[in-house]
């Protein structure tokens, strides 16, 4: 074969390889397959948008104890635990659970953007398992919009954001499983009126927000019921109605001690009566020596079949309508011990007003 013919043969082979578009001699290469991403559903897009909007306001809280070395007498901070919280206002107030910070000497708040701040305790209320911290910083995230406890319904969608097991900014979803639950505090008392949810809540989620499908705060995640210590599908959250009442007082005075009239009520019974179309606060009794006892209010009773027969029902405080127990307690929170309030009471078809003086809580 002449030199010219040999070069022509080589060129032909090269052109053939190029024309085969990636095929190798002796073997065929599989053509590249492009997999198109699955389109998101409208519900998925909504959940993603809610998480992105709320994530920035959720914080991680780590706590430590001041420890003294018995040999060197030097002090150092020893990590004690972690939890979650969220920004309450532009002044840097952070809401979390009381049990997250109780007994700890130091708390550090970390924002979603990575910034960390030493936090100062503003106030706490063990009875509602709520606490308020404060941080000093610029360009803090905007607070969450607040929902209403009275709008909650069993079966509605909820989202929980927190830091379970140290896994930062985790989203879980579920529904409202039940309302008006009660949880013992271990001090002989109980936190009442809780939201029960099947959204996964684990250690580290405590203090994080529970949101509705509109991204509004409807509760503060506080506890789980689990023999193993991990989520078993039964979690509890403090309802936003309690948060609305307690947090402003903690910020203002450092403690929650609302004035009282001594009217005995029950959140679960009252909510059930309200759902049956009877607005107001059912008077179940009066504490001995209280203003309510002195006024001789007529209390509810049970008939022979075990049904509740209402007595006096509070329908307004100082001309402000009262439809739920939260409305009533919120109205009292705005007053101070020693002030007088006018109650509007309905009993059957009869309505009357009564002026009572508030006692210290």
mmCIF file of C-alpha atoms in Angstrom, residues 9-361:
data_model
loop_
_atom_site.group_PDB
_atom_site.id
_atom_site.type_symbol
_atom_site.label_atom_id
_atom_site.label_comp_id
_atom_site.label_asym_id
_atom_site.label_seq_id
_atom_site.Cartn_x
_atom_site.Cartn_y
_atom_site.Cartn_z
ATOM 1 C CA UNK A 9 -7.452 5.027 4.921
ATOM 2 C CA UNK A 10 -6.541 6.507 8.304
ATOM 3 C CA UNK A 11 -8.543 9.655 7.539
ATOM 4 C CA UNK A 12 -11.540 7.592 6.559
ATOM 5 C CA UNK A 13 -11.407 5.691 9.841
ATOM 6 C CA UNK A 14 -11.192 8.954 11.834
ATOM 7 C CA UNK A 15 -14.125 10.442 9.953
ATOM 8 C CA UNK A 16 -16.079 7.297 10.576
ATOM 9 C CA UNK A 17 -15.461 7.472 14.305
ATOM 10 C CA UNK A 18 -16.567 11.093 14.399
ATOM 11 C CA UNK A 19 -19.667 10.337 12.403
ATOM 12 C CA UNK A 20 -20.634 7.599 14.815
ATOM 13 C CA UNK A 21 -21.173 10.333 17.447
ATOM 14 C CA UNK A 22 -19.381 8.713 20.384
ATOM 15 C CA UNK A 23 -19.373 5.049 19.462
ATOM 16 C CA UNK A 24 -16.140 3.278 20.286
ATOM 17 C CA UNK A 25 -14.561 0.550 18.169
ATOM 18 C CA UNK A 26 -15.905 -2.813 19.197
ATOM 19 C CA UNK A 27 -18.592 -1.460 21.620
ATOM 20 C CA UNK A 28 -21.655 0.789 21.421
ATOM 21 C CA UNK A 29 -22.143 3.513 24.098
ATOM 22 C CA UNK A 30 -25.614 3.958 25.586
ATOM 23 C CA UNK A 31 -27.122 7.301 24.622
ATOM 24 C CA UNK A 32 -27.421 9.752 27.555
ATOM 25 C CA UNK A 33 -30.869 9.769 29.135
ATOM 26 C CA UNK A 34 -32.135 13.072 30.520
ATOM 27 C CA UNK A 35 -34.605 12.569 33.397
ATOM 28 C CA UNK A 36 -37.044 15.419 33.772
ATOM 29 C CA UNK A 37 -37.834 16.418 37.395
ATOM 30 C CA UNK A 38 -41.289 15.536 38.590
ATOM 31 C CA UNK A 39 -43.545 18.580 38.867
ATOM 32 C CA UNK A 40 -44.385 19.637 42.438
ATOM 33 C CA UNK A 41 -47.985 19.565 43.520
ATOM 34 C CA UNK A 42 -49.698 22.728 44.674
ATOM 35 C CA UNK A 43 -49.666 21.393 48.251
ATOM 36 C CA UNK A 44 -45.913 20.714 48.070
ATOM 37 C CA UNK A 45 -45.184 24.172 46.711
ATOM 38 C CA UNK A 46 -47.253 25.697 49.519
ATOM 39 C CA UNK A 47 -45.398 23.703 52.202
ATOM 40 C CA UNK A 48 -42.005 24.643 50.756
ATOM 41 C CA UNK A 49 -42.980 28.327 50.653
ATOM 42 C CA UNK A 50 -44.213 28.242 54.265
ATOM 43 C CA UNK A 51 -41.001 26.586 55.481
ATOM 44 C CA UNK A 52 -38.802 29.076 53.658
ATOM 45 C CA UNK A 53 -40.795 32.000 55.043
ATOM 46 C CA UNK A 54 -40.814 30.717 58.645
ATOM 47 C CA UNK A 55 -37.337 29.180 58.809
ATOM 48 C CA UNK A 56 -35.563 32.498 59.321
ATOM 49 C CA UNK A 57 -37.496 33.331 62.481
ATOM 50 C CA UNK A 58 -36.872 29.949 64.141
ATOM 51 C CA UNK A 59 -33.776 29.815 66.350
ATOM 52 C CA UNK A 60 -31.632 27.120 67.906
ATOM 53 C CA UNK A 61 -30.967 27.428 71.644
ATOM 54 C CA UNK A 62 -28.054 25.756 73.393
ATOM 55 C CA UNK A 63 -27.663 25.929 77.161
ATOM 56 C CA UNK A 64 -24.753 25.366 79.507
ATOM 57 C CA UNK A 65 -23.998 25.193 83.209
ATOM 58 C CA UNK A 66 -21.207 27.017 85.021
ATOM 59 C CA UNK A 67 -19.036 24.316 86.590
ATOM 60 C CA UNK A 68 -16.163 24.694 89.065
ATOM 61 C CA UNK A 69 -13.257 22.251 88.769
ATOM 62 C CA UNK A 70 -12.801 20.919 92.329
ATOM 63 C CA UNK A 71 -9.036 20.568 91.859
ATOM 64 C CA UNK A 72 -8.035 23.754 90.058
ATOM 65 C CA UNK A 73 -10.993 25.880 91.241
ATOM 66 C CA UNK A 74 -11.331 27.144 87.689
ATOM 67 C CA UNK A 75 -14.809 27.693 86.268
ATOM 68 C CA UNK A 76 -15.941 26.678 82.826
ATOM 69 C CA UNK A 77 -19.183 26.261 80.884
ATOM 70 C CA UNK A 78 -20.370 22.703 80.385
ATOM 71 C CA UNK A 79 -22.953 22.013 77.642
ATOM 72 C CA UNK A 80 -26.285 21.118 79.230
ATOM 73 C CA UNK A 81 -28.910 20.827 76.520
ATOM 74 C CA UNK A 82 -30.548 22.287 73.458
ATOM 75 C CA UNK A 83 -33.922 23.379 72.206
ATOM 76 C CA UNK A 84 -35.713 25.663 69.806
ATOM 77 C CA UNK A 85 -37.428 29.036 69.895
ATOM 78 C CA UNK A 86 -38.609 31.815 67.642
ATOM 79 C CA UNK A 87 -38.355 35.583 67.305
ATOM 80 C CA UNK A 88 -41.277 37.355 68.979
ATOM 81 C CA UNK A 89 -40.640 41.005 68.067
ATOM 82 C CA UNK A 90 -38.150 43.477 66.573
ATOM 83 C CA UNK A 91 -36.638 44.135 70.026
ATOM 84 C CA UNK A 92 -34.975 40.731 70.041
ATOM 85 C CA UNK A 93 -37.327 38.835 72.359
ATOM 86 C CA UNK A 94 -37.177 35.068 71.825
ATOM 87 C CA UNK A 95 -39.957 32.723 72.960
ATOM 88 C CA UNK A 96 -39.141 29.180 74.045
ATOM 89 C CA UNK A 97 -40.170 26.612 76.656
ATOM 90 C CA UNK A 98 -39.397 27.165 80.315
ATOM 91 C CA UNK A 99 -37.975 23.648 80.614
ATOM 92 C CA UNK A 100 -35.401 24.429 77.888
ATOM 93 C CA UNK A 101 -33.679 27.083 80.020
ATOM 94 C CA UNK A 102 -34.774 26.246 83.568
ATOM 95 C CA UNK A 103 -31.831 25.948 85.961
ATOM 96 C CA UNK A 104 -29.247 26.781 83.299
ATOM 97 C CA UNK A 105 -26.621 29.456 83.793
ATOM 98 C CA UNK A 106 -26.199 30.430 80.141
ATOM 99 C CA UNK A 107 -28.149 30.281 76.883
ATOM 100 C CA UNK A 108 -26.888 30.911 73.357
ATOM 101 C CA UNK A 109 -29.275 31.700 70.510
ATOM 102 C CA UNK A 110 -28.273 30.857 66.938
ATOM 103 C CA UNK A 111 -30.153 32.294 63.968
ATOM 104 C CA UNK A 112 -30.707 30.572 60.647
ATOM 105 C CA UNK A 113 -28.121 32.877 59.048
ATOM 106 C CA UNK A 114 -25.433 31.453 61.358
ATOM 107 C CA UNK A 115 -25.125 34.350 63.799
ATOM 108 C CA UNK A 116 -24.994 33.462 67.504
ATOM 109 C CA UNK A 117 -25.852 35.660 70.477
ATOM 110 C CA UNK A 118 -25.628 35.354 74.232
ATOM 111 C CA UNK A 119 -29.192 35.535 75.518
ATOM 112 C CA UNK A 120 -30.536 37.187 78.654
ATOM 113 C CA UNK A 121 -33.477 35.716 80.545
ATOM 114 C CA UNK A 122 -36.405 38.157 80.590
ATOM 115 C CA UNK A 123 -39.050 36.062 82.339
ATOM 116 C CA UNK A 124 -40.549 32.617 82.623
ATOM 117 C CA UNK A 125 -43.800 30.953 83.595
ATOM 118 C CA UNK A 126 -43.507 27.292 84.667
ATOM 119 C CA UNK A 127 -47.303 26.898 84.796
ATOM 120 C CA UNK A 128 -47.526 27.372 81.014
ATOM 121 C CA UNK A 129 -43.995 26.108 80.275
ATOM 122 C CA UNK A 130 -43.109 29.378 78.543
ATOM 123 C CA UNK A 131 -40.021 31.576 78.792
ATOM 124 C CA UNK A 132 -38.741 34.714 77.081
ATOM 125 C CA UNK A 133 -35.098 35.450 76.286
ATOM 126 C CA UNK A 134 -33.614 38.553 74.700
ATOM 127 C CA UNK A 135 -30.736 39.013 72.287
ATOM 128 C CA UNK A 136 -29.060 42.182 71.047
ATOM 129 C CA UNK A 137 -28.552 42.269 67.290
ATOM 130 C CA UNK A 138 -29.251 44.121 64.075
ATOM 131 C CA UNK A 139 -31.403 43.015 61.134
ATOM 132 C CA UNK A 140 -33.217 40.345 63.133
ATOM 133 C CA UNK A 141 -35.793 38.167 61.336
ATOM 134 C CA UNK A 142 -39.403 39.319 61.250
ATOM 135 C CA UNK A 143 -41.720 37.659 63.787
ATOM 136 C CA UNK A 144 -44.342 35.120 62.805
ATOM 137 C CA UNK A 145 -47.963 36.177 62.270
ATOM 138 C CA UNK A 146 -50.204 34.997 65.106
ATOM 139 C CA UNK A 147 -53.252 32.784 64.685
ATOM 140 C CA UNK A 148 -56.208 32.317 67.040
ATOM 141 C CA UNK A 149 -56.846 29.341 69.308
ATOM 142 C CA UNK A 150 -60.580 29.529 68.733
ATOM 143 C CA UNK A 151 -60.083 28.888 65.001
ATOM 144 C CA UNK A 152 -58.381 25.526 65.545
ATOM 145 C CA UNK A 153 -60.122 22.378 64.362
ATOM 146 C CA UNK A 154 -59.230 18.718 64.761
ATOM 147 C CA UNK A 155 -57.972 17.453 61.409
ATOM 148 C CA UNK A 156 -56.447 20.668 60.091
ATOM 149 C CA UNK A 157 -52.897 20.597 58.719
ATOM 150 C CA UNK A 158 -50.014 21.767 60.899
ATOM 151 C CA UNK A 159 -46.252 22.199 60.464
ATOM 152 C CA UNK A 160 -43.602 22.003 63.193
ATOM 153 C CA UNK A 161 -40.132 23.534 62.821
ATOM 154 C CA UNK A 162 -37.312 22.937 65.268
ATOM 155 C CA UNK A 163 -33.931 21.380 65.962
ATOM 156 C CA UNK A 164 -34.518 17.753 67.003
ATOM 157 C CA UNK A 165 -31.464 15.805 68.158
ATOM 158 C CA UNK A 166 -29.269 18.733 67.085
ATOM 159 C CA UNK A 167 -30.437 18.489 63.458
ATOM 160 C CA UNK A 168 -30.983 22.153 62.726
ATOM 161 C CA UNK A 169 -34.134 23.609 61.167
ATOM 162 C CA UNK A 170 -36.107 20.444 60.588
ATOM 163 C CA UNK A 171 -39.661 20.479 59.220
ATOM 164 C CA UNK A 172 -42.309 17.914 60.109
ATOM 165 C CA UNK A 173 -45.953 17.953 59.118
ATOM 166 C CA UNK A 174 -49.167 16.465 60.432
ATOM 167 C CA UNK A 175 -52.598 17.397 61.680
ATOM 168 C CA UNK A 176 -54.273 18.611 64.850
ATOM 169 C CA UNK A 177 -55.118 15.306 66.516
ATOM 170 C CA UNK A 178 -57.052 16.699 69.472
ATOM 171 C CA UNK A 179 -57.646 19.890 71.436
ATOM 172 C CA UNK A 180 -57.790 20.833 75.119
ATOM 173 C CA UNK A 181 -55.401 18.134 76.301
ATOM 174 C CA UNK A 182 -53.835 18.182 79.771
ATOM 175 C CA UNK A 183 -50.251 17.271 80.664
ATOM 176 C CA UNK A 184 -48.823 16.875 84.198
ATOM 177 C CA UNK A 185 -45.864 19.135 84.955
ATOM 178 C CA UNK A 186 -44.239 16.936 87.580
ATOM 179 C CA UNK A 187 -44.802 19.587 90.273
ATOM 180 C CA UNK A 188 -48.285 18.457 91.179
ATOM 181 C CA UNK A 189 -49.797 20.771 88.581
ATOM 182 C CA UNK A 190 -50.654 20.438 84.914
ATOM 183 C CA UNK A 191 -50.505 22.437 81.699
ATOM 184 C CA UNK A 192 -54.036 22.593 80.327
ATOM 185 C CA UNK A 193 -55.658 23.373 77.010
ATOM 186 C CA UNK A 194 -52.835 21.835 74.954
ATOM 187 C CA UNK A 195 -52.954 21.023 71.250
ATOM 188 C CA UNK A 196 -52.242 17.376 70.424
ATOM 189 C CA UNK A 197 -50.588 16.716 67.054
ATOM 190 C CA UNK A 198 -49.122 13.793 65.148
ATOM 191 C CA UNK A 199 -46.451 16.011 63.553
ATOM 192 C CA UNK A 200 -43.159 14.436 64.675
ATOM 193 C CA UNK A 201 -41.840 16.290 67.747
ATOM 194 C CA UNK A 202 -38.582 15.018 69.229
ATOM 195 C CA UNK A 203 -36.106 16.190 71.893
ATOM 196 C CA UNK A 204 -34.738 19.503 70.622
ATOM 197 C CA UNK A 205 -38.065 20.545 69.075
ATOM 198 C CA UNK A 206 -39.156 22.029 72.414
ATOM 199 C CA UNK A 207 -39.891 25.741 72.121
ATOM 200 C CA UNK A 208 -40.247 25.706 68.348
ATOM 201 C CA UNK A 209 -43.358 26.965 66.555
ATOM 202 C CA UNK A 210 -46.373 24.966 65.444
ATOM 203 C CA UNK A 211 -47.850 26.600 62.340
ATOM 204 C CA UNK A 212 -51.129 26.321 60.481
ATOM 205 C CA UNK A 213 -51.392 25.992 56.701
ATOM 206 C CA UNK A 214 -51.317 29.793 56.362
ATOM 207 C CA UNK A 215 -47.969 30.024 58.175
ATOM 208 C CA UNK A 216 -49.455 31.539 61.339
ATOM 209 C CA UNK A 217 -48.257 30.605 64.817
ATOM 210 C CA UNK A 218 -50.873 28.424 66.511
ATOM 211 C CA UNK A 219 -48.752 26.840 69.226
ATOM 212 C CA UNK A 220 -45.377 26.309 70.876
ATOM 213 C CA UNK A 221 -44.169 22.694 70.778
ATOM 214 C CA UNK A 222 -43.578 21.552 74.321
ATOM 215 C CA UNK A 223 -43.605 17.781 74.875
ATOM 216 C CA UNK A 224 -44.093 14.322 73.477
ATOM 217 C CA UNK A 225 -45.691 11.182 74.842
ATOM 218 C CA UNK A 226 -43.278 8.348 74.185
ATOM 219 C CA UNK A 227 -42.008 5.341 76.160
ATOM 220 C CA UNK A 228 -38.795 5.378 74.067
ATOM 221 C CA UNK A 229 -38.129 9.116 74.209
ATOM 222 C CA UNK A 230 -38.582 9.531 70.444
ATOM 223 C CA UNK A 231 -41.664 10.646 68.541
ATOM 224 C CA UNK A 232 -44.528 8.190 68.723
ATOM 225 C CA UNK A 233 -46.990 10.398 66.887
ATOM 226 C CA UNK A 234 -48.316 12.084 70.028
ATOM 227 C CA UNK A 235 -46.932 15.569 70.558
ATOM 228 C CA UNK A 236 -48.253 18.543 72.462
ATOM 229 C CA UNK A 237 -48.105 22.284 71.907
ATOM 230 C CA UNK A 238 -49.092 25.267 74.043
ATOM 231 C CA UNK A 239 -51.948 27.020 72.199
ATOM 232 C CA UNK A 240 -51.385 30.486 70.792
ATOM 233 C CA UNK A 241 -54.150 31.898 73.012
ATOM 234 C CA UNK A 242 -52.008 31.163 76.064
ATOM 235 C CA UNK A 243 -48.924 32.534 74.316
ATOM 236 C CA UNK A 244 -50.742 35.781 73.499
ATOM 237 C CA UNK A 245 -51.618 36.236 77.184
ATOM 238 C CA UNK A 246 -48.451 35.080 78.906
ATOM 239 C CA UNK A 247 -45.605 36.401 76.744
ATOM 240 C CA UNK A 248 -46.492 40.127 76.920
ATOM 241 C CA UNK A 249 -46.604 39.934 80.727
ATOM 242 C CA UNK A 250 -43.274 38.116 80.865
ATOM 243 C CA UNK A 251 -41.741 40.863 78.742
ATOM 244 C CA UNK A 252 -43.324 43.603 80.860
ATOM 245 C CA UNK A 253 -42.832 42.243 84.382
ATOM 246 C CA UNK A 254 -40.753 39.061 84.141
ATOM 247 C CA UNK A 255 -43.549 36.885 85.486
ATOM 248 C CA UNK A 256 -47.128 35.894 84.798
ATOM 249 C CA UNK A 257 -49.508 36.730 87.630
ATOM 250 C CA UNK A 258 -52.837 37.848 86.207
ATOM 251 C CA UNK A 259 -55.533 39.231 88.498
ATOM 252 C CA UNK A 260 -58.426 36.939 89.292
ATOM 253 C CA UNK A 261 -62.098 36.984 90.156
ATOM 254 C CA UNK A 262 -61.997 33.492 91.603
ATOM 255 C CA UNK A 263 -64.317 32.037 88.966
ATOM 256 C CA UNK A 264 -63.623 28.330 88.507
ATOM 257 C CA UNK A 265 -63.548 27.252 84.869
ATOM 258 C CA UNK A 266 -62.410 24.256 82.820
ATOM 259 C CA UNK A 267 -60.822 24.745 79.397
ATOM 260 C CA UNK A 268 -62.020 21.400 78.031
ATOM 261 C CA UNK A 269 -65.615 21.747 79.190
ATOM 262 C CA UNK A 270 -65.806 25.359 78.084
ATOM 263 C CA UNK A 271 -64.454 24.566 74.618
ATOM 264 C CA UNK A 272 -66.997 21.760 74.232
ATOM 265 C CA UNK A 273 -69.844 24.085 75.219
ATOM 266 C CA UNK A 274 -68.599 26.774 72.817
ATOM 267 C CA UNK A 275 -68.465 24.257 69.969
ATOM 268 C CA UNK A 276 -72.110 23.423 70.622
ATOM 269 C CA UNK A 277 -73.030 27.025 69.837
ATOM 270 C CA UNK A 278 -73.093 28.527 73.327
ATOM 271 C CA UNK A 279 -70.572 31.417 73.503
ATOM 272 C CA UNK A 280 -69.117 32.734 76.742
ATOM 273 C CA UNK A 281 -67.493 31.326 79.875
ATOM 274 C CA UNK A 282 -69.324 28.732 81.911
ATOM 275 C CA UNK A 283 -69.134 29.411 85.684
ATOM 276 C CA UNK A 284 -68.362 26.042 87.292
ATOM 277 C CA UNK A 285 -67.683 27.319 90.786
ATOM 278 C CA UNK A 286 -66.026 29.985 92.907
ATOM 279 C CA UNK A 287 -62.918 29.906 95.070
ATOM 280 C CA UNK A 288 -63.724 30.415 98.756
ATOM 281 C CA UNK A 289 -63.199 34.020 99.838
ATOM 282 C CA UNK A 290 -62.936 35.269 96.243
ATOM 283 C CA UNK A 291 -64.919 38.128 94.644
ATOM 284 C CA UNK A 292 -66.925 35.547 92.702
ATOM 285 C CA UNK A 293 -67.866 33.695 95.904
ATOM 286 C CA UNK A 294 -68.946 36.938 97.568
ATOM 287 C CA UNK A 295 -71.118 37.804 94.577
ATOM 288 C CA UNK A 296 -73.022 34.527 94.813
ATOM 289 C CA UNK A 297 -72.732 33.509 91.166
ATOM 290 C CA UNK A 298 -74.947 30.625 90.085
ATOM 291 C CA UNK A 299 -72.774 27.724 88.996
ATOM 292 C CA UNK A 300 -73.410 24.990 86.439
ATOM 293 C CA UNK A 301 -74.728 21.613 87.595
ATOM 294 C CA UNK A 302 -75.288 18.111 86.268
ATOM 295 C CA UNK A 303 -78.783 16.735 85.720
ATOM 296 C CA UNK A 304 -79.777 13.116 86.373
ATOM 297 C CA UNK A 305 -78.531 12.029 82.951
ATOM 298 C CA UNK A 306 -75.124 13.584 83.538
ATOM 299 C CA UNK A 307 -75.619 16.514 81.186
ATOM 300 C CA UNK A 308 -74.378 19.981 82.068
ATOM 301 C CA UNK A 309 -77.065 22.493 82.979
ATOM 302 C CA UNK A 310 -75.504 25.975 82.684
ATOM 303 C CA UNK A 311 -75.918 28.568 85.404
ATOM 304 C CA UNK A 312 -74.316 31.987 84.941
ATOM 305 C CA UNK A 313 -72.336 32.465 81.730
ATOM 306 C CA UNK A 314 -69.936 35.394 81.342
ATOM 307 C CA UNK A 315 -70.590 36.995 77.943
ATOM 308 C CA UNK A 316 -68.743 40.334 78.310
ATOM 309 C CA UNK A 317 -66.133 42.143 80.421
ATOM 310 C CA UNK A 318 -66.571 45.930 80.531
ATOM 311 C CA UNK A 319 -68.752 45.768 77.403
ATOM 312 C CA UNK A 320 -66.097 43.756 75.521
ATOM 313 C CA UNK A 321 -67.745 40.574 74.191
ATOM 314 C CA UNK A 322 -66.423 37.288 75.565
ATOM 315 C CA UNK A 323 -66.939 34.278 73.328
ATOM 316 C CA UNK A 324 -64.277 31.883 74.651
ATOM 317 C CA UNK A 325 -62.242 31.260 77.789
ATOM 318 C CA UNK A 326 -59.211 32.822 76.054
ATOM 319 C CA UNK A 327 -61.218 36.015 75.505
ATOM 320 C CA UNK A 328 -62.115 36.142 79.191
ATOM 321 C CA UNK A 329 -58.588 35.515 80.475
ATOM 322 C CA UNK A 330 -57.109 37.980 77.993
ATOM 323 C CA UNK A 331 -59.543 40.661 79.201
ATOM 324 C CA UNK A 332 -58.456 40.119 82.820
ATOM 325 C CA UNK A 333 -54.772 40.223 81.832
ATOM 326 C CA UNK A 334 -55.215 43.844 80.785
ATOM 327 C CA UNK A 335 -56.270 44.842 84.307
ATOM 328 C CA UNK A 336 -54.495 45.063 87.643
ATOM 329 C CA UNK A 337 -55.500 43.784 91.101
ATOM 330 C CA UNK A 338 -57.776 46.289 92.834
ATOM 331 C CA UNK A 339 -59.446 47.450 89.613
ATOM 332 C CA UNK A 340 -63.167 46.912 89.176
ATOM 333 C CA UNK A 341 -64.652 45.192 86.143
ATOM 334 C CA UNK A 342 -68.246 44.877 85.016
ATOM 335 C CA UNK A 343 -69.319 41.393 84.002
ATOM 336 C CA UNK A 344 -72.277 40.731 81.735
ATOM 337 C CA UNK A 345 -73.898 37.467 82.795
ATOM 338 C CA UNK A 346 -76.502 35.419 80.954
ATOM 339 C CA UNK A 347 -78.592 32.819 82.732
ATOM 340 C CA UNK A 348 -81.148 31.221 80.447
ATOM 341 C CA UNK A 349 -83.011 34.137 78.864
ATOM 342 C CA UNK A 350 -82.110 36.497 81.679
ATOM 343 C CA UNK A 351 -79.147 38.895 81.419
ATOM 344 C CA UNK A 352 -77.648 41.100 84.121
ATOM 345 C CA UNK A 353 -74.449 43.012 84.914
ATOM 346 C CA UNK A 354 -72.311 42.717 88.001
ATOM 347 C CA UNK A 355 -69.362 44.833 89.176
ATOM 348 C CA UNK A 356 -66.518 42.949 90.895
ATOM 349 C CA UNK A 357 -63.093 43.974 92.178
ATOM 350 C CA UNK A 358 -60.108 41.988 90.882
ATOM 351 C CA UNK A 359 -57.977 40.151 93.431
ATOM 352 C CA UNK A 360 -54.242 39.343 93.141
ATOM 353 C CA UNK A 361 -53.506 36.169 91.181
#
